[in-house]
Short mmCIF file of C-alpha atoms in Angstrom, two decimals:
data_model
loop_
_atom_site.label_atom_id
_atom_site.label_comp_id
_atom_site.label_asym_id
_atom_site.label_seq_id
_atom_site.Cartn_x
_atom_site.Cartn_y
_atom_site.Cartn_z
CA MET P 1157 -44.01 -59.32 37.75
CA GLU P 1158 -44.07 -56.12 39.83
CA TYR P 1159 -40.59 -55.87 37.52
CA ASP P 1160 -41.94 -56.64 34.48
CA GLU P 1161 -45.11 -54.48 34.03
CA LYS P 1162 -41.97 -51.41 35.33
CA LEU P 1163 -40.02 -52.72 32.40
CA ALA P 1164 -43.31 -52.38 29.69
CA ARG P 1165 -44.01 -49.26 30.53
CA PHE P 1166 -40.52 -47.86 30.31
CA ARG P 1167 -40.59 -49.46 26.85
CA GLN P 1168 -43.56 -48.36 25.46
CA VAL P 1169 -42.49 -44.18 26.75
CA HIS P 1170 -38.96 -44.52 24.75
CA LEU P 1171 -41.44 -46.33 21.75
CA ASN P 1172 -40.19 -45.26 18.67
CA PRO P 1173 -42.57 -43.06 16.75
CA PHE P 1174 -41.88 -44.95 13.37
CA ASN P 1175 -42.58 -47.95 14.40
CA LYS P 1176 -45.87 -46.93 16.00
CA GLN P 1177 -49.23 -47.88 14.02
CA LEU P 1178 -51.40 -44.57 12.78
CA GLY P 1179 -54.18 -44.01 14.75
CA PRO P 1180 -57.67 -43.82 13.31
CA TRP P 1181 -57.53 -39.89 13.26
CA GLN P 1182 -53.93 -40.62 12.33
CA HIS P 1183 -55.72 -41.48 8.79
CA GLU P 1184 -58.01 -38.90 8.86
CA GLN P 1185 -54.92 -35.69 8.85
CA GLY P 1186 -52.35 -38.65 6.73
CA PRO P 1187 -48.87 -38.82 7.78
CA GLY P 1188 -48.13 -35.58 8.31
CA LYS P 1189 -46.00 -34.20 11.64
CA GLU P 1190 -48.81 -35.20 14.12
CA ALA P 1191 -47.72 -39.52 12.88
CA LEU P 1192 -44.38 -38.41 14.34
CA GLN P 1193 -45.89 -38.28 17.71
CA VAL P 1194 -46.45 -40.87 20.68
CA ALA P 1195 -49.74 -41.08 22.17
CA SER P 1196 -50.56 -38.87 24.78
CA GLU P 1197 -50.11 -39.44 28.28
CA GLU P 1198 -54.25 -40.08 28.61
CA ALA P 1199 -53.29 -43.76 26.68
CA LEU P 1200 -50.47 -44.24 29.47
CA PRO P 1201 -52.03 -46.39 32.02
CA GLU P 1202 -51.90 -45.34 35.45
CA LEU P 1203 -48.68 -46.47 37.32
CA PRO P 1204 -49.82 -47.00 41.45
CA PRO P 1205 -49.69 -44.22 43.96
CA GLY P 1206 -45.66 -44.62 45.79
CA GLU P 1207 -44.11 -46.22 42.56
CA PRO P 1208 -41.62 -43.65 40.52
CA GLU P 1209 -42.23 -42.85 36.83
CA PHE P 1210 -39.54 -43.83 34.52
CA ARG P 1211 -41.52 -41.50 32.21
CA CYS P 1212 -38.95 -39.35 29.53
CA PRO P 1213 -39.68 -35.53 29.82
CA GLU P 1214 -39.42 -35.39 25.52
CA ARG P 1215 -40.74 -38.60 24.38
CA THR P 1216 -39.96 -38.63 21.32
CA MET P 1217 -37.01 -39.85 19.05
CA ASP P 1218 -34.48 -37.41 19.43
CA LEU P 1219 -34.30 -36.09 16.40
CA GLY P 1220 -32.73 -33.19 15.83
CA LEU P 1221 -34.91 -30.35 16.35
CA SER P 1222 -34.90 -29.31 19.60
CA GLU P 1223 -31.29 -27.21 18.52
CA ASP P 1224 -32.24 -23.94 17.91
CA HIS P 1225 -30.87 -23.98 14.01
CA PHE P 1226 -32.34 -19.97 13.76
CA ALA P 1227 -30.09 -18.47 15.57
CA ARG P 1228 -27.94 -16.12 15.28
CA PRO P 1229 -24.21 -17.43 14.67
CA VAL P 1230 -21.39 -15.37 16.84
CA GLY P 1231 -19.76 -13.33 14.56
CA LEU P 1232 -22.73 -12.28 12.79
CA PHE P 1233 -23.68 -8.77 12.50
CA LEU P 1234 -27.71 -8.00 11.57
CA ALA P 1235 -29.15 -5.23 10.09
CA SER P 1236 -28.75 -3.01 12.88
CA ASP P 1237 -25.09 -3.21 13.21
CA ILE P 1238 -24.89 -2.29 9.21
CA GLN P 1239 -26.95 1.16 10.92
CA GLN P 1240 -24.77 1.16 13.71
CA LEU P 1241 -21.57 1.43 11.16
CA ARG P 1242 -23.41 3.35 8.72
CA GLN P 1243 -24.70 5.97 11.59
CA ALA P 1244 -20.17 6.28 12.77
CA ILE P 1245 -19.43 6.92 8.94
CA GLN P 1246 -22.37 10.37 9.05
CA GLU P 1247 -20.54 10.82 12.00
CA CYS P 1248 -16.65 10.61 12.01
CA LYS P 1249 -17.83 13.21 7.76
CA GLN P 1250 -18.46 15.67 10.67
CA VAL P 1251 -16.17 15.17 13.54
CA ILE P 1252 -13.74 15.54 10.04
CA LEU P 1253 -15.35 19.37 8.62
CA GLU P 1254 -15.62 20.64 11.77
CA LEU P 1255 -11.69 19.56 12.81
CA PRO P 1256 -8.88 22.27 11.75
CA GLU P 1257 -7.52 20.91 8.34
CA HIS P 1258 -4.44 19.24 7.43
CA SER P 1259 -4.31 18.80 11.38
CA GLU P 1260 -3.18 15.22 12.92
CA LYS P 1261 -6.23 15.10 14.48
CA GLN P 1262 -8.29 15.37 10.89
CA LYS P 1263 -5.73 13.08 9.72
CA ASP P 1264 -6.34 10.06 12.42
CA ALA P 1265 -10.29 10.68 11.56
CA VAL P 1266 -9.61 10.42 8.23
CA VAL P 1267 -8.11 7.01 8.72
CA ARG P 1268 -11.04 5.83 11.41
CA LEU P 1269 -13.42 6.85 8.24
CA ILE P 1270 -11.76 4.43 6.44
CA HIS P 1271 -12.04 1.58 8.45
CA LEU P 1272 -15.66 2.01 8.87
CA ARG P 1273 -15.73 2.03 5.82
CA LEU P 1274 -14.47 -1.12 5.15
CA LYS P 1275 -15.92 -2.85 7.39
CA LEU P 1276 -19.72 -2.07 6.02
CA GLN P 1277 -17.65 -3.21 2.85
CA GLU P 1278 -17.18 -5.99 4.87
CA LEU P 1279 -20.56 -6.84 5.79
CA LYS P 1280 -22.69 -5.89 3.05
CA ASP P 1281 -20.81 -7.97 0.63
CA PRO P 1282 -19.74 -11.23 2.29
CA SER P 1283 -19.45 -13.34 -0.35
CA GLU P 1284 -17.30 -16.88 -0.21
CA ASP P 1285 -15.40 -16.40 -3.36
CA GLU P 1286 -14.33 -13.03 -2.23
CA PRO P 1287 -11.01 -13.49 0.24
CA ASN P 1288 -12.81 -11.79 3.87
CA ILE P 1289 -11.39 -8.59 4.49
CA ARG P 1290 -10.18 -7.29 8.31
CA VAL P 1291 -8.16 -4.41 9.50
CA LEU P 1292 -6.67 -4.29 12.82
CA LEU P 1293 -4.11 -1.75 14.08
CA GLU P 1294 -4.34 0.31 10.24
CA HIS P 1295 -3.37 -3.48 8.58
CA ARG P 1296 -5.96 -4.58 6.03
CA PHE P 1297 -5.69 -8.46 5.69
CA CYS P 1298 -7.22 -10.67 2.76
CA LYS P 1299 -7.54 -14.33 3.35
CA GLU P 1300 -5.37 -15.94 0.88
CA LYS P 1301 -6.31 -19.01 -1.21
CA SER P 1302 -3.11 -20.20 -2.10
CA LYS P 1303 -2.21 -23.65 -0.61
CA SER P 1304 1.01 -25.15 -2.32
CA VAL P 1305 3.23 -21.89 -1.19
CA LYS P 1306 4.70 -22.28 2.20
CA ARG P 1307 5.13 -19.31 4.33
CA THR P 1308 6.31 -17.91 7.21
CA CYS P 1309 3.86 -16.29 10.08
CA ASP P 1310 5.94 -12.71 11.17
CA LYS P 1311 4.07 -12.66 14.83
CA CYS P 1312 4.79 -16.38 15.64
CA HIS P 1313 7.84 -17.17 13.67
CA ALA P 1314 5.76 -20.63 12.34
CA VAL P 1315 5.79 -22.26 9.24
CA ILE P 1316 2.26 -21.30 6.95
CA TRP P 1317 1.06 -24.79 5.76
CA GLY P 1318 -1.74 -23.69 3.75
CA LEU P 1319 -3.94 -27.04 2.87
CA ILE P 1320 -4.86 -27.05 6.94
CA GLN P 1321 -4.45 -23.51 7.30
CA THR P 1322 -5.63 -20.60 7.63
CA TRP P 1323 -3.43 -17.17 6.83
CA TYR P 1324 -3.60 -13.58 6.10
CA THR P 1325 -1.69 -10.90 4.29
CA CYS P 1326 -1.58 -7.10 4.66
CA THR P 1327 -2.21 -5.41 0.98
CA GLY P 1328 -0.43 -2.63 2.55
CA CYS P 1329 3.43 -4.29 4.15
CA TYR P 1330 2.66 -7.57 3.50
CA TYR P 1331 2.65 -8.91 6.59
CA ARG P 1332 2.03 -12.74 6.81
CA CYS P 1333 0.22 -14.63 9.68
CA HIS P 1334 -1.82 -16.81 10.57
CA SER P 1335 -5.66 -16.63 11.29
CA LYS P 1336 -5.34 -17.04 15.21
CA CYS P 1337 -2.53 -14.97 15.20
CA LEU P 1338 -4.69 -11.40 14.05
CA ASN P 1339 -5.24 -10.27 17.11
CA LEU P 1340 -1.82 -10.94 18.86
CA ILE P 1341 -0.70 -8.43 16.56
CA SER P 1342 0.81 -4.99 17.83
CA LYS P 1343 2.40 -3.71 14.72
CA PRO P 1344 1.05 -1.02 12.80
CA CYS P 1345 1.30 -1.01 9.34
CA VAL P 1346 4.18 0.46 8.21
CA ARG P 1347 2.72 2.07 5.16
CA SER P 1348 0.51 4.38 7.28
CA LYS P 1349 4.12 6.04 8.57
CA VAL P 1350 4.89 5.38 4.17
CA SER P 1351 1.68 8.00 4.42
CA HIS P 1352 2.46 10.50 6.70
CA GLN P 1353 6.48 10.66 6.38
CA ALA P 1354 8.19 9.46 3.26
CA GLU P 1355 11.62 10.27 4.34
CA TYR P 1356 15.04 8.01 4.28
CA GLU P 1357 17.31 8.16 7.94
CA LEU P 1358 20.23 10.10 5.85
CA ASN P 1359 22.85 8.89 8.80
CA ILE P 1360 24.48 5.88 8.34
CA CYS P 1361 24.11 3.63 10.63
CA PRO P 1362 23.32 5.94 13.48
CA GLU P 1363 23.98 3.71 16.61
CA ALA P 1364 23.63 5.00 20.09
CA GLY P 1365 24.23 1.18 22.07
CA LEU P 1366 22.06 -0.71 23.99
CA ASP P 1367 22.13 1.56 27.26
CA SER P 1368 20.14 4.04 25.78
CA GLN P 1369 17.30 1.75 24.92
CA ASP P 1370 17.75 -0.19 28.17
CA TYR P 1371 18.47 -3.40 26.64
CA ARG P 1372 15.85 -4.17 25.60
CA CYS P 1373 14.08 -4.95 21.96
CA ALA P 1374 13.37 -1.08 20.06
CA GLU P 1375 10.08 -2.35 18.53
CA CYS P 1376 8.83 -4.80 20.78
CA ARG P 1377 10.81 -4.01 24.83
CA ALA P 1378 11.51 -7.47 25.11
CA PRO P 1379 15.19 -7.85 27.38
CA ILE P 1380 18.28 -8.51 25.09
CA SER P 1381 21.97 -8.23 25.44
CA LEU P 1382 24.87 -9.09 22.98
CA ARG P 1383 26.20 -11.98 25.37
CA GLY P 1384 22.79 -13.57 23.89
CA VAL P 1385 20.93 -13.75 26.95
CA PRO P 1386 17.86 -14.14 27.54
CA SER P 1387 18.11 -12.75 23.74
CA GLU P 1388 20.61 -12.27 21.14
CA ALA P 1389 20.59 -8.28 20.28
CA ARG P 1390 20.93 -7.68 16.58
CA GLN P 1391 22.29 -4.74 15.29
CA CYS P 1392 20.12 -2.66 12.26
CA ASP P 1393 22.04 -1.33 9.91
CA TYR P 1394 19.57 1.18 9.05
CA THR P 1395 18.13 2.36 12.14
CA GLY P 1396 21.41 1.65 14.47
CA GLN P 1397 19.21 0.13 16.73
CA TYR P 1398 19.35 -3.50 17.68
CA TYR P 1399 16.14 -5.09 18.03
CA CYS P 1400 15.46 -9.00 19.15
CA SER P 1401 15.50 -12.03 17.03
CA HIS P 1402 11.50 -12.24 17.13
CA CYS P 1403 11.50 -8.75 14.84
CA HIS P 1404 14.88 -8.64 12.65
CA TRP P 1405 15.58 -11.83 11.03
CA ASN P 1406 18.66 -10.93 9.57
CA ASP P 1407 16.97 -9.76 6.31
CA LEU P 1408 19.45 -8.16 3.94
CA ALA P 1409 18.56 -4.41 1.97
CA VAL P 1410 20.58 -1.96 0.51
CA ILE P 1411 20.89 1.39 2.72
CA PRO P 1412 19.97 4.36 0.95
CA ALA P 1413 22.43 6.58 3.62
CA ARG P 1414 25.39 4.43 2.23
CA VAL P 1415 24.80 5.01 -1.45
CA VAL P 1416 24.09 8.68 -1.59
CA HIS P 1417 27.18 9.44 0.47
CA ASN P 1418 29.54 6.42 -0.89
CA TRP P 1419 27.44 5.07 -3.50
CA ASP P 1420 27.47 1.96 -1.02
CA PHE P 1421 25.12 -0.86 -3.01
CA GLU P 1422 26.71 -4.17 -0.58
CA PRO P 1423 22.93 -5.44 1.03
CA ARG P 1424 23.38 -5.10 5.01
CA LYS P 1425 21.33 -7.22 7.62
CA VAL P 1426 18.28 -5.14 8.89
CA SER P 1427 14.96 -5.33 10.94
CA ARG P 1428 11.51 -7.03 9.99
CA GLY P 1429 9.98 -3.05 9.94
CA SER P 1430 13.32 -1.56 8.79
CA MET P 1431 13.07 -4.32 5.90
CA ARG P 1432 9.07 -3.50 4.91
CA TYR P 1433 9.82 0.01 5.06
CA LEU P 1434 12.51 0.39 3.03
CA ALA P 1435 10.69 -2.04 0.01
CA LEU P 1436 7.49 0.23 0.51
CA MET P 1437 10.05 3.85 -0.44
CA VAL P 1438 12.26 1.46 -3.14
CA SER P 1439 10.02 3.66 -5.99
CA ARG P 1440 9.59 7.02 -4.34
CA PRO P 1441 11.47 10.19 -5.35
CA VAL P 1442 12.43 11.78 -2.28
CA LEU P 1443 16.10 12.00 -2.76
CA ARG P 1444 17.48 15.57 -3.62
CA LEU P 1445 21.04 14.58 -4.37
CA ARG P 1446 22.33 17.76 -5.09
CA GLU P 1447 21.65 18.97 -1.31
CA ILE P 1448 22.79 15.81 -0.22
CA ASN P 1449 25.27 14.92 -1.60
CA PRO P 1450 26.80 17.26 -4.45
CA LEU P 1451 30.02 16.02 -5.58
CA LEU P 1452 28.46 12.54 -5.78
CA PHE P 1453 27.85 14.10 -9.96
CA ASN P 1454 31.80 14.40 -9.99
CA TYR P 1455 32.75 10.87 -9.87
CA VAL P 1456 29.87 9.35 -11.53
CA GLU P 1457 29.57 9.35 -14.95
CA GLU P 1458 26.32 8.13 -15.16
CA LEU P 1459 24.34 10.31 -12.69
CA VAL P 1460 25.96 13.28 -15.16
CA GLU P 1461 24.36 11.84 -18.50
CA ILE P 1462 21.06 10.90 -16.63
CA ARG P 1463 20.80 14.15 -15.40
CA LYS P 1464 21.45 15.71 -19.38
CA LEU P 1465 19.04 13.57 -20.16
CA ARG P 1466 16.25 14.27 -17.92
CA GLN P 1467 17.39 17.96 -18.40
CA ASP P 1468 16.48 17.49 -22.43
CA ILE P 1469 12.67 15.69 -21.80
CA LEU P 1470 11.83 18.75 -20.01
CA LEU P 1471 12.88 21.42 -22.41
CA MET P 1472 10.54 19.07 -24.94
CA LYS P 1473 7.54 19.13 -22.04
CA PRO P 1474 6.24 22.14 -23.87
CA TYR P 1475 6.33 21.05 -27.03
CA PHE P 1476 3.98 17.75 -26.75
CA ILE P 1477 1.96 20.10 -24.64
CA THR P 1478 0.77 22.17 -27.37
CA CYS P 1479 0.83 19.16 -29.75
CA ARG P 1480 -2.10 17.58 -30.68
CA GLU P 1481 -0.74 14.55 -31.70
CA ALA P 1482 1.52 13.94 -29.43
CA MET P 1483 -0.92 14.37 -26.69
CA ALA P 1484 -2.99 11.45 -28.91
CA ALA P 1485 0.27 9.37 -28.90
CA ARG P 1486 0.32 9.88 -25.41
CA LEU P 1487 4.18 10.29 -25.29
CA LEU P 1488 4.47 11.38 -22.23
CA LEU P 1489 3.49 8.42 -20.55
CA GLN P 1490 6.45 6.53 -21.58
CA LEU P 1491 7.66 8.03 -18.42
CA GLN P 1492 4.66 7.10 -16.93
CA HIS P 1493 6.50 4.28 -14.22
CA ARG P 1494 9.12 6.95 -13.22
CA GLN P 1495 6.81 10.30 -13.55
CA HIS P 1496 9.33 12.57 -11.70
CA PHE P 1497 11.47 12.82 -14.71
CA VAL P 1498 8.41 14.91 -15.99
CA GLU P 1499 8.46 16.69 -13.31
CA SER P 1500 12.04 18.25 -12.32
CA ASP P 1501 15.56 16.98 -12.40
CA GLU P 1502 16.47 17.10 -9.43
CA MET P 1503 14.41 14.64 -7.35
CA TYR P 1504 15.66 10.49 -7.14
CA SER P 1505 14.57 7.66 -6.14
CA VAL P 1506 16.98 3.89 -4.69
CA GLN P 1507 14.95 2.46 -7.77
CA ASP P 1508 16.78 5.08 -10.12
CA LEU P 1509 19.70 4.83 -8.50
CA LEU P 1510 20.34 1.05 -9.12
CA ASP P 1511 19.68 0.87 -12.16
CA ALA P 1512 21.98 3.76 -12.60
CA ARG P 1513 24.42 1.31 -11.27
CA THR P 1514 23.18 -1.39 -13.69
CA GLY P 1515 23.22 0.66 -16.63
CA ARG P 1516 19.25 -0.23 -16.97
CA LEU P 1517 17.94 3.68 -16.38
CA GLY P 1518 20.50 5.18 -18.87
CA CYS P 1519 19.47 3.29 -21.63
CA SER P 1520 16.24 3.61 -21.29
CA LEU P 1521 15.99 7.35 -21.26
CA ALA P 1522 18.47 7.04 -24.21
CA ASP P 1523 15.97 5.57 -26.25
CA THR P 1524 13.06 7.88 -24.12
CA HIS P 1525 15.03 10.53 -25.76
CA THR P 1526 15.56 9.39 -29.02
CA LEU P 1527 11.65 8.76 -29.59
CA PHE P 1528 10.50 12.49 -28.35
CA ALA P 1529 13.35 13.92 -30.46
CA LYS P 1530 12.20 12.38 -33.57
CA HIS P 1531 8.74 13.64 -33.04
CA ILE P 1532 9.63 17.16 -32.71
CA LYS P 1533 12.30 17.20 -35.76
CA LEU P 1534 11.21 14.55 -37.84
CA ASP P 1535 7.75 13.50 -37.80
CA CYS P 1536 5.52 16.42 -36.40
CA GLU P 1537 5.04 19.77 -38.65
CA ARG P 1538 3.64 22.01 -35.53
CA CYS P 1539 6.86 20.86 -33.14
CA GLN P 1540 8.89 21.65 -36.31
CA ALA P 1541 7.65 25.10 -36.83
CA LYS P 1542 8.69 26.44 -32.88
CA GLY P 1543 12.40 25.82 -33.74
CA PHE P 1544 14.96 28.46 -33.12
CA VAL P 1545 17.34 30.15 -35.67
CA CYS P 1546 20.39 31.25 -34.35
CA GLU P 1547 20.72 35.03 -34.53
CA LEU P 1548 24.44 35.72 -34.60
CA CYS P 1549 25.51 33.84 -37.88
CA ARG P 1550 21.69 33.19 -39.16
CA GLU P 1551 23.42 29.83 -40.33
CA GLY P 1552 22.28 26.58 -40.40
CA ASP P 1553 19.95 24.75 -39.67
CA VAL P 1554 17.04 24.89 -37.22
CA LEU P 1555 17.66 24.48 -33.94
CA PHE P 1556 15.47 23.66 -30.82
CA PRO P 1557 16.84 23.49 -27.23
CA PHE P 1558 17.81 20.32 -26.40
CA ASP P 1559 20.09 19.88 -29.25
CA SER P 1560 24.11 19.07 -27.77
CA HIS P 1561 25.30 21.40 -30.03
CA THR P 1562 22.89 24.55 -28.78
CA SER P 1563 23.17 27.38 -25.89
CA VAL P 1564 19.77 28.72 -24.64
CA CYS P 1565 19.93 32.24 -23.42
CA THR P 1566 18.80 32.55 -18.84
CA ASP P 1567 16.93 35.31 -19.74
CA CYS P 1568 14.37 35.15 -22.50
CA SER P 1569 14.99 31.50 -23.67
CA ALA P 1570 16.80 32.19 -26.98
CA VAL P 1571 18.08 29.49 -28.95
CA PHE P 1572 22.14 29.78 -30.44
CA HIS P 1573 24.87 27.84 -31.65
CA ARG P 1574 26.86 26.43 -28.64
CA ASP P 1575 30.00 28.35 -30.68
CA CYS P 1576 28.60 31.45 -31.50
CA TYR P 1577 27.34 31.97 -28.38
CA TYR P 1578 30.17 32.29 -26.31
CA ASP P 1579 32.70 33.58 -28.86
CA ASN P 1580 30.49 36.78 -29.24
CA SER P 1581 31.09 38.88 -26.40
CA THR P 1582 27.75 40.90 -26.56
CA THR P 1583 24.87 40.53 -24.83
CA CYS P 1584 21.85 38.28 -26.26
CA PRO P 1585 19.80 40.09 -29.72
CA ARG P 1586 17.10 39.47 -28.55
CA CYS P 1587 17.65 40.70 -25.21
CA ALA P 1588 18.98 44.09 -26.48
CA ARG P 1589 15.89 44.36 -28.58
CA LEU P 1590 13.85 43.82 -25.63
CA THR P 1591 16.07 46.76 -23.47
CA LEU P 1592 16.27 49.30 -26.71
CA ARG P 1593 11.91 48.94 -26.66
CA LYS P 1594 11.92 49.14 -22.58
CA GLN P 1595 14.07 52.89 -23.13
CA SER P 1596 11.95 54.25 -25.77
CA LEU P 1597 8.34 53.01 -24.36
CA PHE P 1598 9.58 54.71 -20.70
CA GLN P 1599 11.78 57.70 -22.33
CA GLU P 1600 10.99 61.54 -21.45
CA PRO P 1601 9.88 63.54 -24.50
CA GLY P 1602 11.95 66.15 -25.37
CA PRO P 1603 11.18 69.78 -24.60
CA ASP P 1604 8.56 71.70 -27.05
CA VAL P 1605 10.35 74.17 -29.90
CA ASP P 1606 7.37 75.59 -30.44
CA ALA P 1607 6.84 76.54 -26.92
#
């Protein structure tokens, strides 16, 4: 009997509230929140002294209400965090103004300010439609949405399965990795190096030996050797240094030093960091061929033709700048992908040399040259009025400085027929007139006859 009474009390304590009948005071309040509660402890029969109590402290059935669903999730930033970021941005601005201009400390402060603003933007606009952004070691990682493309993680070297794994790509250097590998990254973004130091290594494979590297990888400092124990040493043809198999995947790239010195475009094995650096630098005009290897123009005919076309385009540029029709038609935008062609004729990029070898650059420049010349000599009357007449023979059509049969005076920029200019042993007629005019202005007056 005692056992039956204890069992009845236990069942009464753990009674399902949904099966409990409403009391008269509960009918008046309606089936609200109180209807889900159990009878009070006073309604329960009292236990004899010394009897164990089977009463549960939470007498209602666990409906999940005990969990704090309104607690702050891990990683959630509130208004106080945004306020702290704004205060840090203001302090960083003040530090930038106080530091000396163009100093390394000021550059580092500017990079820090950019990172703070990106973090503030990420907190203010946490939209699920746009990819999540994370900034690490000057990388700007964006969450990828592609599920069908199979990639390789640059950190752990494992396959990225887009259907079941989350992965990120750096918008600067295109570094790819799993989301779990983000905090393990130790390599800074290569684009920062391109922004601060945009220049090539122009020595062909400057090898110094494994002993100069202390038999360690030049990037991650892992032990390496030529025997492959503990890891195989792989040489980068661009830097001349040795890397481990994790930092050197036998990627192929064109080496700028071999192109400039030997006109050699054969791809060679480079490390992952060198491959990204060369990919970001391929379109940057940083090669001054006349200073690096002036003899290259004597052996490569394509470069001679390209240099002549670029010089003619620079002579056409003043016509377009002062012509309303040319500015309205935006003719100079024909070279918007090679902006350095309208600034000088000396700077080249590796992409220019690649296109020059295949003949693509010569054809495109020839078409642009024909279009520009047609506007100046045929379509526009204002540009035609800025032509020249040969002052040596005073015959023939109107001349322009970019014509193939003309010569330009280096002193006064007057244009003559090439045959007339070289056959005439005297100096330029315009320069001679200018010299006589200067002499007449500065000539001392003669003595006064009346005196």
